[in-house]
Amino acid sequence: MTYKIFLTRLGNGLLVLLGVAIMNFTLVHMAPGDPAMIFAGEAGGGDETYVEQLRQDMGLDKPLVTQFAIYAGDLLRGDLGYSFRNQRDVASMIVERIPATLLLTMTAFGIALIIGIVFGMLGGWFRNTLLDRGLMIVTLVLYATPLFWLAMMFVLLFSVRLGWFPPFGMQSVLVPDAPLDRLLDIGRHLVLPAFSLGLFYAATYARLVRASVINVSNADFVKTARAKGVPGGRILRVHVLRNAILPVFSLASVHIGQLVGGAVLTETVFAWPGIGRLMFDAILQRDYPVILGVFLTTGLLVILVNIVTDLLYRIVDPRIEHTAGN
Amino acid sequence: MTQNATEVLNIGKLSVRLPDGADRPFAVHDMDLKIEKGEILCVVGESGSGKSMTANAVMGLLPKSLRFGADHIRLNDRDLLRQPRSTLRDLRGREVAMIFQEPLSALNPLMRIGDQIAEVMKVHPGSDFNDVRARVIQLLEFVGLPEPETIRHSYPFRLSGGQRQRVMIAIALALEPDLLIADEPTTALDVTTQAQILDLMKRIRDEKGMGIMMITHDIGVVAELADRVIVMRQGEMLEEGTVAEVLEAPKHAYTRQLIDAVPMMLPKDARQIGTPPLISVRNLNKIYGKPGGKTRAVHAVNDVSFDLRAGETLSVVGESGSGKSTIAKLLVKLEEPDSGQYELDGEDVTHLSVRAFRPKRRVIQMIFQDPFSSLNPQHTVARSITAGPLAAGVPQDRAMEDARRLISRVGLDESALNRFPHEFSGGQRQRIGIARALAMSPRVLVADESVSALDVSVQAKVLDLLADLQREYDLGMIFITHDLRVACQISDNLVVMLRGRIVERGTAHDVLLQPKDPYTRALVAALPGQAWEKRREAAMAAGHRA
């Protein structure tokens, strides 16, 4: 049963991916700005023939449909194209950058989940107490603060003033030799960008979980648990929290996509060598193949994460399969 | 003060204070109560009588915002008022257990049945039941669930309402407590399921020797189950005694009123009505879901035919899932039939589009079950009542005039028109719902469980009102209900439904007093309190002769 659903989801995912590819392709080519012109301009200018030559080399002289057909054919062979700007294969550029982005977004996501769930749980269980009010004010502030501003404040405070963490990059200039030291070095670089990205989402989860905990606390089965003589701590853990956390799954699958988007800002502020930085640079340079490659990769990531959360949801909530099949 | 050895619970002068600004200072006032081992005490009363509050006070489950006090609440030999919280927690489940009204929401949806039963033993270490698995199976068997091994591994959503209530009882019995508190445990169940659960309660009393405090609004259940009875109204205990004393020689006028409000199984005389039918339904079918499709198809209405004439009341009775509400929806065109024929007031409306049917809506109007959600909370009563006529082109001032006439006709003050639904009680709202339906001057009323949500004394008054209105306007009425007593009182004719089919039809007298179909017989047999009912009828007959 589950693997059948997995296959259906995967099939749907591929269709979505095709849609993403078509949309990206048309959008990018409809945007103003001619890459050949920019390229020529940056190369120190050139005459009409030179630009025309560039266009032919890049394949920009062919009709849009033909261009897409070539692009799609390349995609099927796993070829994301060639960046003339960087004189490099797009796929290799992206593959090189993906680990950094995954490290950043997944850490941020973990921070968001842990802080969000703990804050929300405390706020909901001890609702309308001083603790609850305090936590909710903190989350409101985090939620209302623009991501990039929070990031810059972090740099100012923890890096410039206190000097606890490095302000940018993923590794020190002098990379330590010992593997453990290298890991620690990356970890120290990771703290600021991961927290500034994660805290924003933590605020959303905290509010969601709080509302959900309050809702579930009033459910009849919680009263049943009390009547059974179950201690309060166990009621919260076993009965309230598991039920209250379900909505987080639905929201999380949506957020993962946004996180990758949010990473563009964070990676730019912290000069984090991830896919977001790559996208930012590529857009400025009108580097079509790279832009398309990045869009497609993030699309693929989002689809995969959605499939995974879907499957997880099935494990956590036994009722899903029932409603889907009945 | 020494305590009787067989006494399980003794409450002295329990009062529960309501928050300031409530309609009265106390939810429960100076309540005395005791229960012995092997005894079922029924606490009976209407909504707001304080019966559930009393139970929750014993369990320590009152909301924190409510303050309560008492001389003593003694469970076995311990005064609960003088125990630390940890002891109170430990006593719950070990010495006193509770089951609730809504079995569908009373179990944790994400936890297997077996784990939910085993949890009671887990949180009470040192209990006598070491082999938890064996104990769970034993409990599931005792409450009469089939295939305990399968049920143990199931999640609650796989079980029906009746099965879930059995699981709740298994949880309550896990540590063999001395006292079981049951708060309306059969109210949400079908009548045949209710009968089984009531039997189970008697078995618990007889085989386990437990004391049971049963909270109910249903006099039939009291007659069926109780050894002793306490009658409550507005937080005050009015009367206490054995079941025979209270039901057969009630001392308090309110008790008598409660008992008299229970509809008797005395059908009214069948009338012969010669007019042509207002509604004629032939071989109507409605199937939800496609046969052979991914989801299981449900034949909700299967080959149903009936007629309804002016001035006639036809009751459609059946348990949940029998298709009776689908019939209501088909008649007012909220659903389209898959096949069959439906004639309304002499015209074939089977295939009329929603738009083409609109003028016909004047002829047929519906009264819904839930008076709390069937009126728009944002609209004044006047707006709700006049909306239909205004849409049908009646001028504003005439619609308002009609609304004033109707609102006083259903027994409310004219000032009600400018108020909002939340300002009214359930019974008043149902009266507004009736006025709203009548505003269209219909010839047919479809009442879908229209009195089920009401207290029995309110229910009796609304039923009287409906009967009066029917006579006054010569209305045809389709009365959909699960309650055989109500059906018996109000109907001329009756159809009994089971899984979408009509299994028996006839006059109320024939169907209910001499049922032929096995299912109808089972339904009638499942009615609680029949022995009492016979005595009551005999007493009535004797009274008539005297």
Short mmCIF file of N, CA, C and O in Angstrom, two decimals, chain B residues 13-31 47-54 62 65-70 232-237:
data_model
loop_
_atom_site.label_atom_id
_atom_site.label_comp_id
_atom_site.label_asym_id
_atom_site.label_seq_id
_atom_site.Cartn_x
_atom_site.Cartn_y
_atom_site.Cartn_z
N LYS B 13 -23.06 17.67 51.52
CA LYS B 13 -23.19 19.11 51.27
C LYS B 13 -22.18 19.63 50.25
O LYS B 13 -21.40 20.55 50.52
N LEU B 14 -22.23 19.05 49.08
CA LEU B 14 -21.35 19.51 48.00
C LEU B 14 -21.97 20.74 47.32
O LEU B 14 -23.15 20.74 46.96
N SER B 15 -21.17 21.79 47.18
CA SER B 15 -21.62 22.96 46.42
C SER B 15 -20.55 23.32 45.40
O SER B 15 -19.36 23.30 45.72
N VAL B 16 -20.98 23.63 44.19
CA VAL B 16 -20.06 24.11 43.17
C VAL B 16 -20.51 25.51 42.79
O VAL B 16 -21.66 25.72 42.40
N ARG B 17 -19.59 26.46 42.95
CA ARG B 17 -19.94 27.85 42.68
C ARG B 17 -19.75 28.17 41.21
O ARG B 17 -18.74 27.79 40.62
N LEU B 18 -20.71 28.88 40.63
CA LEU B 18 -20.54 29.34 39.25
C LEU B 18 -19.81 30.68 39.26
O LEU B 18 -19.84 31.39 40.26
N PRO B 19 -19.13 31.02 38.17
CA PRO B 19 -18.45 32.32 38.12
C PRO B 19 -19.46 33.46 38.25
O PRO B 19 -20.64 33.28 37.94
N ASP B 20 -18.99 34.62 38.72
CA ASP B 20 -19.88 35.77 38.84
C ASP B 20 -20.50 36.08 37.49
O ASP B 20 -19.86 35.96 36.46
N GLY B 21 -21.75 36.50 37.52
CA GLY B 21 -22.41 36.88 36.28
C GLY B 21 -23.16 35.74 35.63
O GLY B 21 -23.81 35.91 34.60
N ALA B 22 -23.08 34.52 36.19
CA ALA B 22 -23.87 33.42 35.65
C ALA B 22 -25.32 33.61 36.08
O ALA B 22 -25.63 34.47 36.90
N ASP B 23 -26.23 32.78 35.54
CA ASP B 23 -27.64 33.01 35.80
C ASP B 23 -28.04 32.60 37.22
O ASP B 23 -29.13 32.90 37.68
N ARG B 24 -27.16 31.87 37.91
CA ARG B 24 -27.43 31.55 39.31
C ARG B 24 -26.09 31.36 40.02
O ARG B 24 -25.08 31.12 39.37
N PRO B 25 -26.07 31.51 41.38
CA PRO B 25 -24.78 31.50 42.08
C PRO B 25 -24.14 30.11 42.10
O PRO B 25 -22.92 30.00 42.07
N PHE B 26 -24.95 29.01 42.16
CA PHE B 26 -24.38 27.69 42.32
C PHE B 26 -24.77 26.76 41.18
O PHE B 26 -25.93 26.70 40.78
N ALA B 27 -23.79 26.00 40.66
CA ALA B 27 -24.11 24.95 39.70
C ALA B 27 -24.69 23.75 40.44
O ALA B 27 -25.58 23.06 39.94
N VAL B 28 -24.14 23.49 41.64
CA VAL B 28 -24.65 22.43 42.50
C VAL B 28 -24.74 23.03 43.89
O VAL B 28 -23.83 23.74 44.32
N HIS B 29 -25.83 22.76 44.62
CA HIS B 29 -25.99 23.39 45.92
C HIS B 29 -26.39 22.37 46.97
O HIS B 29 -27.41 21.70 46.83
N ASP B 30 -25.55 22.24 48.01
CA ASP B 30 -25.86 21.39 49.18
C ASP B 30 -26.32 19.99 48.80
O ASP B 30 -27.36 19.52 49.24
N MET B 31 -25.50 19.35 47.98
CA MET B 31 -25.87 18.03 47.46
C MET B 31 -25.39 16.94 48.42
O MET B 31 -24.22 16.91 48.79
N SER B 47 -30.70 19.46 31.11
CA SER B 47 -29.43 20.15 30.97
C SER B 47 -29.37 21.32 31.96
O SER B 47 -30.36 21.99 32.19
N GLY B 48 -28.18 21.52 32.55
CA GLY B 48 -28.01 22.58 33.52
C GLY B 48 -28.46 22.21 34.92
O GLY B 48 -28.50 23.05 35.81
N SER B 49 -28.77 20.93 35.16
CA SER B 49 -29.25 20.55 36.48
C SER B 49 -28.09 20.34 37.46
O SER B 49 -28.30 20.23 38.66
N GLY B 50 -26.87 20.26 36.94
CA GLY B 50 -25.71 20.09 37.81
C GLY B 50 -25.31 18.64 38.00
O GLY B 50 -24.44 18.34 38.82
N LYS B 51 -25.89 17.73 37.22
CA LYS B 51 -25.59 16.31 37.45
C LYS B 51 -24.17 15.96 37.01
O LYS B 51 -23.47 15.22 37.70
N SER B 52 -23.74 16.53 35.87
CA SER B 52 -22.37 16.24 35.43
C SER B 52 -21.33 16.91 36.34
O SER B 52 -20.27 16.36 36.59
N MET B 53 -21.68 18.10 36.83
CA MET B 53 -20.78 18.82 37.74
C MET B 53 -20.52 17.98 38.98
O MET B 53 -19.39 17.92 39.47
N THR B 54 -21.57 17.35 39.51
CA THR B 54 -21.42 16.52 40.69
C THR B 54 -20.42 15.39 40.41
O THR B 54 -19.50 15.15 41.20
N LEU B 62 -13.25 18.99 37.73
CA LEU B 62 -13.93 20.26 37.49
C LEU B 62 -12.94 21.26 36.89
O LEU B 62 -11.75 21.24 37.22
N SER B 65 -11.56 27.05 36.96
CA SER B 65 -12.24 28.31 37.23
C SER B 65 -13.43 28.14 38.18
O SER B 65 -13.94 29.13 38.69
N LEU B 66 -13.88 26.91 38.41
CA LEU B 66 -15.03 26.69 39.28
C LEU B 66 -14.55 26.33 40.68
O LEU B 66 -13.73 25.45 40.86
N ARG B 67 -15.09 27.02 41.68
CA ARG B 67 -14.70 26.71 43.06
C ARG B 67 -15.76 25.81 43.66
O ARG B 67 -16.95 25.98 43.41
N PHE B 68 -15.32 24.81 44.43
CA PHE B 68 -16.31 23.96 45.06
C PHE B 68 -15.91 23.64 46.50
O PHE B 68 -14.75 23.75 46.87
N GLY B 69 -16.90 23.28 47.29
CA GLY B 69 -16.64 22.93 48.67
C GLY B 69 -17.65 21.90 49.13
O GLY B 69 -18.70 21.72 48.50
N ALA B 70 -17.31 21.19 50.21
CA ALA B 70 -18.23 20.18 50.73
C ALA B 70 -17.82 19.86 52.15
O ALA B 70 -16.71 20.17 52.58
N MET B 232 -32.49 15.88 40.00
CA MET B 232 -31.89 17.20 40.20
C MET B 232 -32.50 18.22 39.27
O MET B 232 -32.88 17.91 38.14
N ARG B 233 -32.58 19.47 39.76
CA ARG B 233 -32.98 20.58 38.88
C ARG B 233 -32.23 21.82 39.33
O ARG B 233 -32.23 22.15 40.51
N GLN B 234 -31.58 22.48 38.39
CA GLN B 234 -30.86 23.72 38.65
C GLN B 234 -29.96 23.63 39.88
O GLN B 234 -29.94 24.52 40.72
N GLY B 235 -29.23 22.52 39.99
CA GLY B 235 -28.26 22.38 41.05
C GLY B 235 -28.82 21.91 42.38
O GLY B 235 -28.08 21.69 43.33
N GLU B 236 -30.13 21.78 42.48
CA GLU B 236 -30.73 21.33 43.73
C GLU B 236 -31.19 19.88 43.60
O GLU B 236 -31.71 19.48 42.56
N MET B 237 -31.00 19.11 44.68
CA MET B 237 -31.53 17.77 44.70
C MET B 237 -32.98 17.84 45.14
O MET B 237 -33.28 18.34 46.22
#
